Short mmCIF file of C-alpha atoms in Angstrom, two decimals:
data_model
loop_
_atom_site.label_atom_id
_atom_site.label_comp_id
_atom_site.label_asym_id
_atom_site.label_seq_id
_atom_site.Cartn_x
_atom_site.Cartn_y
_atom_site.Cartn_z
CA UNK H 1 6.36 -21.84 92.70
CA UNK H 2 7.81 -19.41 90.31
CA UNK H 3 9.68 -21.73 88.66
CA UNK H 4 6.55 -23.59 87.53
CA UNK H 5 4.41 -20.06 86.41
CA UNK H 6 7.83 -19.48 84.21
CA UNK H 7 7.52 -23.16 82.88
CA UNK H 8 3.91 -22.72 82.12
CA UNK H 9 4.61 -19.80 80.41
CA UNK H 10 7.08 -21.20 77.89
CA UNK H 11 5.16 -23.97 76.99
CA UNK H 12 1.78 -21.45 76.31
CA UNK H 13 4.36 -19.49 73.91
CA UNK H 14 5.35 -22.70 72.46
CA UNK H 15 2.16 -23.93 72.00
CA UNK H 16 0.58 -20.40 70.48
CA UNK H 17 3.65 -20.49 67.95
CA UNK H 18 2.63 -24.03 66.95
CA UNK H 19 -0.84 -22.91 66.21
CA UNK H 20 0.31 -19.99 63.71
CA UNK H 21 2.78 -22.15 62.49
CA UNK H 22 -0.17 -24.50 61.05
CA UNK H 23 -2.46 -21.94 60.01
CA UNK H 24 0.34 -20.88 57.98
CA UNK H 25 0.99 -24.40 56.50
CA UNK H 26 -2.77 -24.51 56.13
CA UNK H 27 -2.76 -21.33 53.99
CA UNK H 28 0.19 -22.52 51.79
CA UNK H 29 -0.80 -25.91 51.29
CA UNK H 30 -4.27 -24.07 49.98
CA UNK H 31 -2.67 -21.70 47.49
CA UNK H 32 -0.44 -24.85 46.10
CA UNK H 33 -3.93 -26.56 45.51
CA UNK H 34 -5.45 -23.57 43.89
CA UNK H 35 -2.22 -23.31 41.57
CA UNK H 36 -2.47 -26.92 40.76
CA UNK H 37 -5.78 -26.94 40.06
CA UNK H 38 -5.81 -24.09 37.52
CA UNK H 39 -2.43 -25.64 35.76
CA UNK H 40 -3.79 -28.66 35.29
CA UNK H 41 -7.38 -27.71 34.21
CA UNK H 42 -6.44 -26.51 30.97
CA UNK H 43 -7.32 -29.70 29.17
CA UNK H 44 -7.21 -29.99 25.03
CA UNK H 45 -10.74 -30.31 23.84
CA UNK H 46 -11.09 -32.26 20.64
CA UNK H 47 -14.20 -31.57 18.21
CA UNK H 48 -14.69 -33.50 15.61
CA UNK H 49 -17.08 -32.92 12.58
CA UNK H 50 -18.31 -34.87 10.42
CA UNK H 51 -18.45 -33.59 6.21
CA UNK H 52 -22.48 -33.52 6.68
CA UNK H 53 -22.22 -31.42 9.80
CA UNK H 54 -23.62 -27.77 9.15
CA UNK H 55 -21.05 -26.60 11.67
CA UNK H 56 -17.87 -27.94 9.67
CA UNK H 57 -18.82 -25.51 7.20
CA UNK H 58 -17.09 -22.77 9.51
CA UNK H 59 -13.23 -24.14 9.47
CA UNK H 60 -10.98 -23.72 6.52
CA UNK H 61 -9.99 -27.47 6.17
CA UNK H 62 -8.05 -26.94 3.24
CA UNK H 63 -10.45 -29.07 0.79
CA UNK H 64 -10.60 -27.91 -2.32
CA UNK H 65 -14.11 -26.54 -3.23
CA UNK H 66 -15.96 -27.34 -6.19
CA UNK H 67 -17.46 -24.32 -8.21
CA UNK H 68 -17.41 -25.35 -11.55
CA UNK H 69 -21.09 -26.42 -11.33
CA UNK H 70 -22.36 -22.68 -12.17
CA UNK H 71 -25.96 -23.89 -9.82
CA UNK H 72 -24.13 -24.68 -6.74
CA UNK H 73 -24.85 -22.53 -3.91
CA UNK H 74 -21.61 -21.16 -2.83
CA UNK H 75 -20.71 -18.39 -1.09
CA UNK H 76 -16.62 -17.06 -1.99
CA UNK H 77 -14.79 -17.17 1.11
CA UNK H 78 -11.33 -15.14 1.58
CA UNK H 79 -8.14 -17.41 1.99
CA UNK H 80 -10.30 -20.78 0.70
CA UNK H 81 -8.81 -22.81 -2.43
CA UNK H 82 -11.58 -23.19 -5.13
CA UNK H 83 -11.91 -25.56 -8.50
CA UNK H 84 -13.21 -22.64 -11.42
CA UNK H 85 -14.06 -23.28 -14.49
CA UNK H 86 -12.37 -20.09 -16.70
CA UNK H 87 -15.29 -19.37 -19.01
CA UNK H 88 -14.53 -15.79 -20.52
CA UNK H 89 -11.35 -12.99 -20.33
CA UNK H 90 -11.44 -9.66 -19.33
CA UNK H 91 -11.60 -6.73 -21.39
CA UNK H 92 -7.39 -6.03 -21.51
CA UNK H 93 -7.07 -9.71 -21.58
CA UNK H 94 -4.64 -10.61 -18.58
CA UNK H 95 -7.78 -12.47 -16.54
CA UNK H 96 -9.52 -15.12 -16.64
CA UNK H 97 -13.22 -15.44 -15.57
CA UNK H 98 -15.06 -17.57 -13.35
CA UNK H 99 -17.84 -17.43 -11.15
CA UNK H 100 -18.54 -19.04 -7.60
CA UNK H 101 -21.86 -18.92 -6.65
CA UNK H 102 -22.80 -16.33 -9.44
CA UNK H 103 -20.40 -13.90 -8.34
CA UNK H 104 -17.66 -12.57 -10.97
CA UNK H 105 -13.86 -13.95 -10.42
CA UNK H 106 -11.29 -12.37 -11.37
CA UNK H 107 -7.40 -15.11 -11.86
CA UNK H 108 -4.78 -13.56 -13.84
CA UNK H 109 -3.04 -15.42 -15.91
CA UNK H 110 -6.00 -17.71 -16.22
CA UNK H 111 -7.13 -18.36 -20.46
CA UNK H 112 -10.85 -19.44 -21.56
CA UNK H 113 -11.27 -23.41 -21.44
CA UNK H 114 -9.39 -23.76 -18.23
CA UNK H 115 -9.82 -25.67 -15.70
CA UNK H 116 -7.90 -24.10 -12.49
CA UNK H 117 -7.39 -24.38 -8.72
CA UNK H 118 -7.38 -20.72 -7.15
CA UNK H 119 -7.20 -19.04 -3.49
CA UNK H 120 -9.02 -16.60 -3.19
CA UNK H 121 -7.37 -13.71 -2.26
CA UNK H 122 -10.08 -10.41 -1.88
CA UNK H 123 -13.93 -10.84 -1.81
CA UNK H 124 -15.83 -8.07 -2.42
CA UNK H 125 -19.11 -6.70 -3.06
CA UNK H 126 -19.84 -7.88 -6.31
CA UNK H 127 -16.65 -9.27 -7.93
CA UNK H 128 -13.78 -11.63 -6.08
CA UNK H 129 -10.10 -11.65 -7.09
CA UNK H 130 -8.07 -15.43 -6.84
CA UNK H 131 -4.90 -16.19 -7.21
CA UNK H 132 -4.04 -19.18 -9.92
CA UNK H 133 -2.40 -21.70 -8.18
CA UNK H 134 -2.44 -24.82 -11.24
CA UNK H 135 -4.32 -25.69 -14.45
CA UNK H 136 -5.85 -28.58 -14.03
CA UNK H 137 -7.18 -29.22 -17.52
CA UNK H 138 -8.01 -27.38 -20.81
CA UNK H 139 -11.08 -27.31 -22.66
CA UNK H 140 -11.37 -26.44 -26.38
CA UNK H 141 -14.09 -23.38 -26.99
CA UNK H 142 -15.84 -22.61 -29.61
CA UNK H 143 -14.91 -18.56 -30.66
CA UNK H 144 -16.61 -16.50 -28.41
CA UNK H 145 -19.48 -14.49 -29.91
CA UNK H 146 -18.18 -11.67 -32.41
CA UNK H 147 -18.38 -8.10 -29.60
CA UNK H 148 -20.30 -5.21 -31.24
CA UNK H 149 -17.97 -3.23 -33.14
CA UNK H 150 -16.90 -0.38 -31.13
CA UNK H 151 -18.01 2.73 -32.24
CA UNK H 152 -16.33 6.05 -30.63
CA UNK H 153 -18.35 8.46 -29.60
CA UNK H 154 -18.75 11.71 -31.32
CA UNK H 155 -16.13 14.53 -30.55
CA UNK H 156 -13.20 11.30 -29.18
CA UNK H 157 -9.53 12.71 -30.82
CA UNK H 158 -9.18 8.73 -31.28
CA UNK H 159 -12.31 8.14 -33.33
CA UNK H 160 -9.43 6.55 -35.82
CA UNK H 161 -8.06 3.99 -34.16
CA UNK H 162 -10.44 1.23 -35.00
CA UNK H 163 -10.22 -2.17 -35.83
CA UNK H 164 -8.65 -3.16 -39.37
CA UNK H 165 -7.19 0.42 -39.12
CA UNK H 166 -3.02 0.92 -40.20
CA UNK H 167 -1.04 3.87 -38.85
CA UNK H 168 2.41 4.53 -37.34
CA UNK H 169 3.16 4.61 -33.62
CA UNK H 170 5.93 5.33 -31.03
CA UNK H 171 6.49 2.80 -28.21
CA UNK H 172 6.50 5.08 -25.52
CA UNK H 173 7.42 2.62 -22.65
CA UNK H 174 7.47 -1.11 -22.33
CA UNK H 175 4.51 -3.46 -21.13
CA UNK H 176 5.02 -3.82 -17.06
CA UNK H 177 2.51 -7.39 -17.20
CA UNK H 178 4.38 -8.61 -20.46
CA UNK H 179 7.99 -6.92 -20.34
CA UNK H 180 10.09 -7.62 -23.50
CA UNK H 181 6.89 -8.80 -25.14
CA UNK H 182 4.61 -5.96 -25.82
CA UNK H 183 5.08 -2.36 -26.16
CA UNK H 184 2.67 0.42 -25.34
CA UNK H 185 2.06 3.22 -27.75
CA UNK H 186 -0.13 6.36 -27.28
CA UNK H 187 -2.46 8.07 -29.69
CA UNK H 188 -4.46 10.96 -28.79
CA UNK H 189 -3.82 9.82 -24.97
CA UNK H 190 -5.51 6.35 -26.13
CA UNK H 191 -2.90 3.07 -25.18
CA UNK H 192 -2.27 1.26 -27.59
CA UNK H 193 -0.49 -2.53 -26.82
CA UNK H 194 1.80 -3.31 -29.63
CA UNK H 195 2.55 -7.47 -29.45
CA UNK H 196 6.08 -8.65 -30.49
CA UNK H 197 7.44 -4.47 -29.85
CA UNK H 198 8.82 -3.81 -26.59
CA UNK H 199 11.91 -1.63 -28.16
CA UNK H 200 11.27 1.93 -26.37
CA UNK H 201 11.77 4.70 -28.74
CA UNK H 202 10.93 2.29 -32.05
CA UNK H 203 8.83 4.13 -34.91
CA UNK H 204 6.69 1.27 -36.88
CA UNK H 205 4.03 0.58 -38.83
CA UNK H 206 0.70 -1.55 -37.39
CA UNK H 207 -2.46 -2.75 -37.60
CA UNK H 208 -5.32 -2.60 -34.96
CA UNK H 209 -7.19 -5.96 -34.02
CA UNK H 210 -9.56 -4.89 -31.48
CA UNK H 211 -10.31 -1.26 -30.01
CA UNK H 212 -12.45 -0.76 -26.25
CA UNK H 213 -13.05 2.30 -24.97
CA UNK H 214 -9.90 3.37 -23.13
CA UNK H 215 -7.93 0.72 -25.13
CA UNK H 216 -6.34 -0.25 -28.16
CA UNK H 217 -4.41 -3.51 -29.41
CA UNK H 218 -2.18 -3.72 -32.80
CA UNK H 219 0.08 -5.76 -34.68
CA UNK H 220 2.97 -4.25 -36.23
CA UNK H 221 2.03 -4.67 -40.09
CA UNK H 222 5.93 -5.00 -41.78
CA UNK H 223 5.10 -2.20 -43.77
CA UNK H 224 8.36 0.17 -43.22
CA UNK H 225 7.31 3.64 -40.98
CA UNK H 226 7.02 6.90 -42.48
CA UNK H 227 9.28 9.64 -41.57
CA UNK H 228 6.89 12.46 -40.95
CA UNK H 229 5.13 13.67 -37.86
CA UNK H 230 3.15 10.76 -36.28
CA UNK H 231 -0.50 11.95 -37.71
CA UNK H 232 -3.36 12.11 -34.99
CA UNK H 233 -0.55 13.10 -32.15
CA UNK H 234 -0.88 16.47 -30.44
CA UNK H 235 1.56 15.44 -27.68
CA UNK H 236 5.36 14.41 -28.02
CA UNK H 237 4.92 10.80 -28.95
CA UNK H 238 7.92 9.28 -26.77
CA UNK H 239 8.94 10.93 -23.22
CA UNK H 240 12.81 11.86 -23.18
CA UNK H 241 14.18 11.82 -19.61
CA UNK H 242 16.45 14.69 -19.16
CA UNK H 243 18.93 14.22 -16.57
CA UNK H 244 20.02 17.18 -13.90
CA UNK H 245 23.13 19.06 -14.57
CA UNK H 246 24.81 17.67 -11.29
CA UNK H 247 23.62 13.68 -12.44
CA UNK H 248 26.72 11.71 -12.16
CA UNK H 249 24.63 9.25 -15.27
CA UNK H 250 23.79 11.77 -16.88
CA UNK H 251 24.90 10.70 -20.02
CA UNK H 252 23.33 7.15 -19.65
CA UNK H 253 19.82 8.18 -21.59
CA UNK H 254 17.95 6.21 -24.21
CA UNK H 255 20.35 5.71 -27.35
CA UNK H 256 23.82 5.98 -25.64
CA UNK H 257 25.68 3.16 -25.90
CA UNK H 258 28.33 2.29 -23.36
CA UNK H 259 30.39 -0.96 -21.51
CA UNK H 260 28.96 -2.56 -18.62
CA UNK H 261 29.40 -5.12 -16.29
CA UNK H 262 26.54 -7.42 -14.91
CA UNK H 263 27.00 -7.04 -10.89
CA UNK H 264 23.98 -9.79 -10.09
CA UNK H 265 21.25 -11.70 -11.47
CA UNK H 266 18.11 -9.99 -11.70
CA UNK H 267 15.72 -10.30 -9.01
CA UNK H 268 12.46 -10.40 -11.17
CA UNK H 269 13.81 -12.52 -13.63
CA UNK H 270 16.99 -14.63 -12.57
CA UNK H 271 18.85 -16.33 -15.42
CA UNK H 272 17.37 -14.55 -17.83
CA UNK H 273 17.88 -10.93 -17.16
CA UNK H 274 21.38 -9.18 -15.50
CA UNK H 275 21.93 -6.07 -13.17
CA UNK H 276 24.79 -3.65 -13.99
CA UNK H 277 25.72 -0.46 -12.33
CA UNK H 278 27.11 2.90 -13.82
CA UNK H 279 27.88 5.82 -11.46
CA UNK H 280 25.31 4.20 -8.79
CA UNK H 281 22.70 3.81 -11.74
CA UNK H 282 20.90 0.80 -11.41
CA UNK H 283 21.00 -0.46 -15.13
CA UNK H 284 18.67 -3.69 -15.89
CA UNK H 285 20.31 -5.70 -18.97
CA UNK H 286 18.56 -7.75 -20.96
CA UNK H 287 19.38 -11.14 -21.69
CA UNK H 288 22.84 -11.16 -19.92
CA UNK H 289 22.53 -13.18 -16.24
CA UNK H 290 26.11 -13.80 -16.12
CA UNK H 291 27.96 -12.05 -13.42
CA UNK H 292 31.17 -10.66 -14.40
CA UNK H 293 30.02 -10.63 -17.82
CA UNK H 294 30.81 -7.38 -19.25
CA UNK H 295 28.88 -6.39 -22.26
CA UNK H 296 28.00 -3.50 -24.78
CA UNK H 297 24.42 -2.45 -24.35
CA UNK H 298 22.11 0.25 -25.72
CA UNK H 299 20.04 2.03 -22.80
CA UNK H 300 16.35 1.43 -24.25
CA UNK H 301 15.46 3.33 -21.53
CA UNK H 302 16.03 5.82 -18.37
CA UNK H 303 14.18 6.89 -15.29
CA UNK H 304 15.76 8.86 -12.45
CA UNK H 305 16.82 5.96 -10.12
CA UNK H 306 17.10 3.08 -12.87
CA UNK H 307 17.76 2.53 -16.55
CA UNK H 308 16.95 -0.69 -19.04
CA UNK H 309 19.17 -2.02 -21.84
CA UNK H 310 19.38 -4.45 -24.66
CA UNK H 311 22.85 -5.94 -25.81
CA UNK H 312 24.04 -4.40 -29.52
CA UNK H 313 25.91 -7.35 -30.44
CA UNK H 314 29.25 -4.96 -30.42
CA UNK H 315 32.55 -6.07 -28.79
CA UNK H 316 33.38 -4.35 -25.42
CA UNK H 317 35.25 -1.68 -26.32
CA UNK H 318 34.08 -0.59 -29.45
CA UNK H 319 33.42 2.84 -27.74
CA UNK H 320 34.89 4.00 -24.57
CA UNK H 321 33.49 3.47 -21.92
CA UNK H 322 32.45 7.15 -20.47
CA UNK H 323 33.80 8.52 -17.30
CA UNK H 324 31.18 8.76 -14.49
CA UNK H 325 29.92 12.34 -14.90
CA UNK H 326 30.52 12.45 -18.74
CA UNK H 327 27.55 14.10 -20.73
CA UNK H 328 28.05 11.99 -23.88
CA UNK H 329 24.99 13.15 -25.37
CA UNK H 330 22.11 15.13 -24.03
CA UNK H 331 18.38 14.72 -24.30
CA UNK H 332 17.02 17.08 -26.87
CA UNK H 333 13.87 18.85 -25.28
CA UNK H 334 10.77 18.83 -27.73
CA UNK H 335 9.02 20.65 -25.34
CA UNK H 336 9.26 24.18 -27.14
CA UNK H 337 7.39 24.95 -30.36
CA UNK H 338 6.78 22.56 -32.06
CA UNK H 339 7.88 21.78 -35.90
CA UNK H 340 8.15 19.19 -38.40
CA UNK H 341 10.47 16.93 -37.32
CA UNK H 342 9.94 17.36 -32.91
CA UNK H 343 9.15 13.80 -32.93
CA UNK H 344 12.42 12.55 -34.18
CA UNK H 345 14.41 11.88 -30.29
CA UNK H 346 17.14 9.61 -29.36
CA UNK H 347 15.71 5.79 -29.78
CA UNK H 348 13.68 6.63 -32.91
CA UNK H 349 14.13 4.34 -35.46
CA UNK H 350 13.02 5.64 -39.09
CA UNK H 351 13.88 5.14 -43.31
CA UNK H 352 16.51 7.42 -44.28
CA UNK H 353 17.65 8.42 -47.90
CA UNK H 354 21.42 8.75 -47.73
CA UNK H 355 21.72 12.53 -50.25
CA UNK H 356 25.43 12.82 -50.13
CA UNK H 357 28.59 11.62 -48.44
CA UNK H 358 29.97 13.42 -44.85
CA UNK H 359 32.44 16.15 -45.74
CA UNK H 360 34.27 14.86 -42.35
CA UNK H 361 34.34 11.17 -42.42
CA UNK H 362 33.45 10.16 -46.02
CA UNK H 363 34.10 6.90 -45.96
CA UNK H 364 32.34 5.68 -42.61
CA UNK H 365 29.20 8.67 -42.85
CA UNK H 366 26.18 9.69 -44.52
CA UNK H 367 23.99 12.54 -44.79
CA UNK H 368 20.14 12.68 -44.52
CA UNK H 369 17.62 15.36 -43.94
CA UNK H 370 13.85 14.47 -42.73
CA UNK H 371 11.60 18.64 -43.01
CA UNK H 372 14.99 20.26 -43.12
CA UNK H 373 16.28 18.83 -39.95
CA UNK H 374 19.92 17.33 -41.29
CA UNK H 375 21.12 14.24 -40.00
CA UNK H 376 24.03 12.56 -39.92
CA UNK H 377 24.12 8.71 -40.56
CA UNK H 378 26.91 6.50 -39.46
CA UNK H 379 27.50 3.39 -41.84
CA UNK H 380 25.13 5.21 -45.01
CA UNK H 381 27.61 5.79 -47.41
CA UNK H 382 25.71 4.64 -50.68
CA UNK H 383 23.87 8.08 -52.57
CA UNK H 384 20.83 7.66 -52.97
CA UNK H 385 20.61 4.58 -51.28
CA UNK H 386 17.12 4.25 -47.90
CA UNK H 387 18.70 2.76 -44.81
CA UNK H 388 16.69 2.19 -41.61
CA UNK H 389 18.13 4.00 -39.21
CA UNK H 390 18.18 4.69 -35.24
CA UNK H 391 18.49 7.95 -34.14
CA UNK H 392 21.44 8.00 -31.16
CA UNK H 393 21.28 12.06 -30.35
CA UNK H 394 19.21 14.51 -31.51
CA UNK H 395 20.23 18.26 -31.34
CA UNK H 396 17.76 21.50 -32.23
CA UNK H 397 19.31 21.55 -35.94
CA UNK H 398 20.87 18.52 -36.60
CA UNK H 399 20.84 14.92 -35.23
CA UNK H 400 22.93 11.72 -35.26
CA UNK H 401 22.00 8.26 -35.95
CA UNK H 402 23.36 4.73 -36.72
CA UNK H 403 22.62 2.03 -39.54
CA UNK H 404 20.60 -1.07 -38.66
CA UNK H 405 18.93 -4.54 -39.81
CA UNK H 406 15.50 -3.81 -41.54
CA UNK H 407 13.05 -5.71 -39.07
#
């Protein structure tokens, strides 16, 4: 008898096991069809429009979009490639204009008579910048319409600098959107682009061809430059950088002339331009890619962290080389009271009259003097003779400079 209640028993545990044991199964085998279900119910849905569908209008698709019909109804979207027709330039003449759907474009690099492609790279509320990708055709254009002469207004300190007007100018610094190909001057805080004069520190002679109302453009004129003050300037007409006392380049300012040699290529414009290096200086050579290449350059410029240079056509060697931390010449500061001659500074390139021979070095030196300021000319050796000259270093009472080509 008791060994049948103790056999019933077993089997009832057996049993109740077997019934949680399924539930359990049950509950699994639900959460694996749950998990299935969601992993396989994310299904790729397909849409496809048609080019007459209003909705395909949303979706960049890549298509290039017509707006050279100046009556189509467009609207300029950011990121979409357009077809422009490049009917006028802006005022400083680096863009091209176009127009989609009315609305002012501005491509750089785009010229009247073009046909372009652009992307269109900021829309906003009344004007839209693009991006020229290619030129697809060119259109000859009759002259655009003759601009009102600009008048100045009464009281401007440049009321002078007009069209057809001649006067000398400093290049203060060269163009950053055409480097090496124009040079900008200042008058009376007007700029002034100079084409074909990107020599920083160059004194010459031009002619304006069109004047706006916070800018000037000239043409240098071939007319050799005075040697006087620069008339119509009330500030120094070319910023000298003045190193600090503890500079290891110190001596590496505009004028000096020194051995380099070209480290790498330069990044903004690969075989054409070369990198050099003096006493952690970067120094940006122009015309000399060639790595290795060691060269004799004149800095045309200097700014704390980096300096520009042109080749002189010297041997290296002709001068030695200076020692980092050297001072071979220092910046003169014009920034005291002013006199006569403050604007001649290192990279100033004027006429000279040679008046008599160097006591020193007779044979190799000349002596000038521009308002009493004496100057000593290397390679003017003919009394009496006018050299154009470069000014290398300029001290309070006397300054240095070198013989070269007439341009």
């Amino acid at each position: 008898m008791s060994d049948h209640t103790a056999n019933a028993s077993a089997v009832t545990k057996w049993k109740a096991f077997a019934y949680v044991l399924l539930v359990l199964l049950g509950v699994v085998s639900a959460l694996l069809v749950i998990v299935h279900v969601k992993s396989t119910g994310k299904g790729v849905v397909t849409v496809v429009y048609t080019a007459d569908d209003p909705a395909a209008g949303k979706f960049n698709t890549g298509d290039v979009i017509d707006a050279t019909d100046p009556a189509a109804d467009l609207a300029p979207r950011l990121g979409y490639r357009y077809k422009l027709f490049i009917e006028d330039e802006s005022e400083d003449r680096t863009s091209g204009i176009a127009k989609i759907g009315g609305r002012v474009t501005f491509v750089p690099g785009a010229r009247r008579g073009q046909t372009i492609l652009a992307d269109v790279t900021r829309v906003r509320e009344r004007v839209v910048d693009a991006n020229l990708i290619r030129v697809l055709s060119t259109t000859a254009m009759p002259a655009a319409p003759a601009k009102p002469a600009f008048e100045p207004r009464p009281g401007d300190p440049a009321a002078h600098v007009v069209a057809g007007a001649e006067m000398d100018v400093m290049i203060a610094e060269d163009s950053t959107k055409n480097p090496g190909r124009e040079g900008i001057a200042r008058v009376q805080g007007l700029i002034v682009v100079v084409d074909g004069a990107a020599e920083v520190g160059r004194r010459l002679n031009v002619r304006i061809t069109d004047r706006r109302e916070r800018i000037a453009f000239a043409e240098p004129t071939g007319k050799p430059a005075g040697t006087g003050p620069l008339a119509g300037s009330s500030q120094p007409v070319a910023r000298v950088f003045k190193p600090r006392e503890d500079d290891p380049a110190a001596h590496v300012i505009v004028g000096a002339e020194l051995d380099v040699t070209i480290t790498e290529e330069s990044a903004q414009n690969p075989g054409v331009d070369g990198v050099a290096r003096v006493a952690g200086l970067v120094v940006f050579v122009q015309g000399v890619p060639n790595i290795g290449e060691a060269v004799n350059v004149r800095v045309t410029r200097r700014q704390p962290r980096a300096a520009n240079a042109v080749p002189t056509g010297k041997p290296v060697g002709s001068r030695p080389a200076p020692r980092p931390g050297e001072i071979i010449r220092r910046a003169f500061d014009t920034g005291g009271p002013k006199s006569s001659h403050a604007a001649i500074v290192a990279g100033m390139e004027l006429d000279l009259e040679i008046l008599e021979r160097s006591d020193k070095f007779p044979d190799r030196e000349g002596i000038a003097k521009v308002d009493g300021l004496v100057i000593f000319v290397e390679g003017g050796t003919n009394v009496g003779q006018t050299v154009r000259a470069r000014i290398t270093s300029r001290r309070e009472t006397v300054a240095f400079a070198e013989v070269i080509p007439n341009p």
